[in-house]
Backbone as numpy.savetxt, mean C-alpha at the origin, in Angstrom:
# Nx Ny Nz CAx CAy CAz Cx Cy Cz
1.94 -23.82 16.74 1.17 -22.61 16.70 2.18 -21.37 16.81
1.70 -20.39 16.07 2.53 -19.05 15.89 2.32 -18.28 17.15
3.36 -17.69 17.41 3.20 -16.62 18.56 2.43 -15.25 17.96
1.98 -14.53 18.87 1.21 -13.38 18.58 2.26 -12.35 17.82
3.54 -12.41 18.20 4.39 -11.43 17.34 4.39 -11.91 15.94
4.57 -13.32 15.63 4.55 -13.56 14.27 3.32 -13.38 13.49
2.14 -13.33 14.20 0.99 -12.91 13.54 0.99 -11.45 13.15
1.38 -10.85 14.06 1.63 -9.30 13.72 2.74 -8.81 12.79
3.69 -9.69 12.47 4.86 -9.32 11.76 4.57 -9.08 10.28
3.71 -10.03 9.78 3.32 -9.88 8.28 2.61 -8.58 7.92
1.61 -8.26 8.78 0.78 -6.98 8.57 1.68 -5.83 8.70
2.49 -5.79 9.81 3.31 -4.58 10.04 4.33 -4.53 9.03
5.00 -5.51 8.62 6.02 -5.36 7.59 5.46 -4.86 6.28
4.17 -5.25 6.03 3.58 -4.75 4.83 3.44 -3.27 4.97
2.96 -2.78 6.01 2.68 -1.40 6.18 4.04 -0.60 6.17
5.15 -1.09 6.70 6.39 -0.51 6.76 6.91 -0.37 5.27
6.91 -1.55 4.80 7.37 -1.45 3.16 6.61 -0.61 2.38
5.26 -0.48 2.63 4.38 0.30 1.73 4.89 1.77 1.96
5.08 2.11 3.27 5.48 3.55 3.60 6.76 3.96 3.09
7.94 3.02 3.21 9.16 3.27 2.51 9.07 3.36 1.12
8.31 2.52 0.33 8.34 2.64 -1.08 7.53 3.73 -1.56
6.67 4.32 -0.74 5.74 5.33 -1.16 6.60 6.64 -1.07
7.59 6.63 -0.24 8.54 7.78 -0.36 9.42 7.71 -1.47
9.55 6.64 -2.14 10.40 6.56 -3.33 9.73 6.59 -4.64
8.45 6.13 -4.61 7.77 6.21 -5.79 6.40 7.01 -5.65
6.24 7.83 -6.71 5.03 8.84 -6.52 3.79 8.00 -6.72
2.67 8.64 -5.90 1.27 8.18 -6.09 0.84 8.33 -7.38
-0.09 7.71 -7.96 -0.68 7.92 -9.11 -1.60 9.30 -9.10
-1.20 9.89 -10.24 -1.94 11.38 -10.29 -3.44 11.15 -11.11
-4.26 11.56 -10.56 -5.70 11.50 -11.19 -5.91 12.72 -11.71
-6.49 12.62 -13.13 -6.88 13.65 -13.89 -7.95 14.44 -13.40
-8.29 15.58 -13.67 -9.43 16.25 -13.13 -10.95 15.50 -13.52
-11.14 15.02 -14.57 -12.33 14.31 -14.87 -12.33 13.03 -14.07
-11.35 12.36 -13.87 -11.45 11.17 -13.14 -11.50 11.43 -11.74
-10.92 12.48 -11.06 -11.12 12.73 -9.95 -12.54 13.35 -9.69
-13.25 14.05 -10.43 -14.53 14.44 -10.21 -15.50 13.30 -10.34
-15.24 12.30 -11.33 -16.18 11.19 -11.34 -16.01 10.28 -10.08
-14.80 10.03 -9.55 -14.70 9.34 -8.28 -15.18 10.03 -7.03
-15.07 11.31 -7.05 -15.59 12.04 -5.99 -17.21 11.94 -5.89
-17.92 12.12 -7.13 -19.20 11.94 -7.21 -19.56 10.50 -6.90
-18.78 9.48 -7.38 -19.18 8.12 -7.17 -18.98 7.80 -5.71
-18.00 8.23 -4.81 -17.89 8.01 -3.60 -18.41 9.03 -2.54
-19.22 9.94 -3.08 -19.83 10.83 -2.18 -18.74 11.69 -1.46
-17.65 12.09 -2.03 -16.75 12.70 -1.27 -17.07 14.31 -1.30
-16.77 15.19 -0.37 -17.10 16.57 -0.52 -15.85 17.35 -0.98
-14.75 16.76 -0.61 -13.42 17.53 -0.87 -12.45 16.56 -1.58
-11.64 17.15 -2.42 -10.55 16.43 -3.22 -9.49 15.87 -2.21
-9.47 16.47 -1.12 -8.27 15.98 -0.11 -8.94 14.66 0.41
-10.12 14.40 0.48 -10.68 13.18 1.17 -10.37 12.06 0.15
-10.32 12.37 -1.26 -10.26 11.35 -2.15 -8.63 11.04 -2.19
-7.84 12.13 -2.14 -6.60 11.76 -2.22 -6.02 11.04 -1.00
-6.54 11.39 0.15 -6.15 10.54 1.34 -6.54 9.07 1.16
-7.61 8.63 0.62 -8.00 7.25 0.35 -7.00 6.65 -0.55
-6.57 7.32 -1.51 -5.86 7.01 -2.83 -4.45 6.59 -2.35
-3.91 7.65 -1.42 -2.64 7.38 -0.93 -2.61 6.28 -0.04
-3.62 6.01 0.82 -3.64 4.82 1.68 -3.64 3.49 1.08
-4.47 3.45 0.15 -4.46 2.41 -0.98 -3.17 2.02 -1.60
-2.59 3.14 -2.08 -1.30 2.98 -2.70 -0.28 2.51 -1.95
-0.26 3.04 -0.43 0.80 2.62 0.51 0.58 1.11 0.55
-0.69 0.60 0.78 -0.96 -0.93 1.07 -0.66 -1.60 0.00
-1.02 -1.15 -1.22 -0.71 -1.98 -2.37 0.78 -2.23 -2.67
1.63 -1.11 -2.42 2.97 -1.29 -2.75 3.74 -2.19 -1.64
3.21 -1.96 -0.32 3.70 -2.80 0.63 3.51 -4.29 0.55
2.31 -4.69 0.10 2.06 -5.96 -0.28 2.75 -6.68 -1.33
2.96 -5.95 -2.30 3.69 -6.27 -3.59 5.16 -6.63 -3.11
5.61 -5.62 -2.36 7.21 -5.63 -1.95 7.35 -6.82 -0.88
6.30 -7.14 0.10 6.41 -8.17 0.96 6.36 -9.51 0.20
5.53 -9.63 -0.71 5.47 -10.83 -1.46 6.77 -11.11 -2.19
7.26 -10.11 -2.86 8.63 -10.18 -3.65 9.71 -10.56 -2.76
9.73 -9.82 -1.74 10.91 -10.30 -0.52 10.75 -11.56 -0.12
9.58 -12.08 0.30 9.41 -13.26 0.82 9.65 -14.25 -0.38
9.36 -14.15 -1.41 9.75 -14.99 -2.52 11.28 -15.21 -2.68
11.89 -14.04 -2.67 13.45 -13.92 -2.78 13.98 -14.67 -1.57
13.58 -14.34 -0.48 14.21 -14.89 0.76 14.08 -16.44 0.79
12.76 -16.94 0.40 12.60 -18.39 0.50 13.39 -18.96 -0.76
13.56 -18.26 -1.78 14.31 -18.99 -2.96 15.66 -18.93 -2.73
16.25 -17.75 -2.49 17.70 -17.48 -2.36 18.41 -17.38 -1.06
17.60 -16.93 -0.03 18.25 -16.74 1.09 18.20 -17.65 2.29
17.59 -18.81 2.10 17.63 -19.86 3.04 18.89 -20.78 2.69
19.65 -21.19 3.79 20.76 -22.05 3.33 20.23 -23.61 3.58
């Protein structure tokens, strides 16, 4: 059975990797028409609300991709 630390290690590493990679990679830029359409679809009153959600999803996506890439590389090449 895994310890509680190991259960929290994967989500925390995903968030940390997402934060670090978001510093290096720019978030996707939405055009004015797409931003207006998304604001109407999601019922946001301000463009800042939309970009907050976009940045959070961007951090999580990048962190998840990096986590699985690094896990694959570690399992493939890192273990002796």
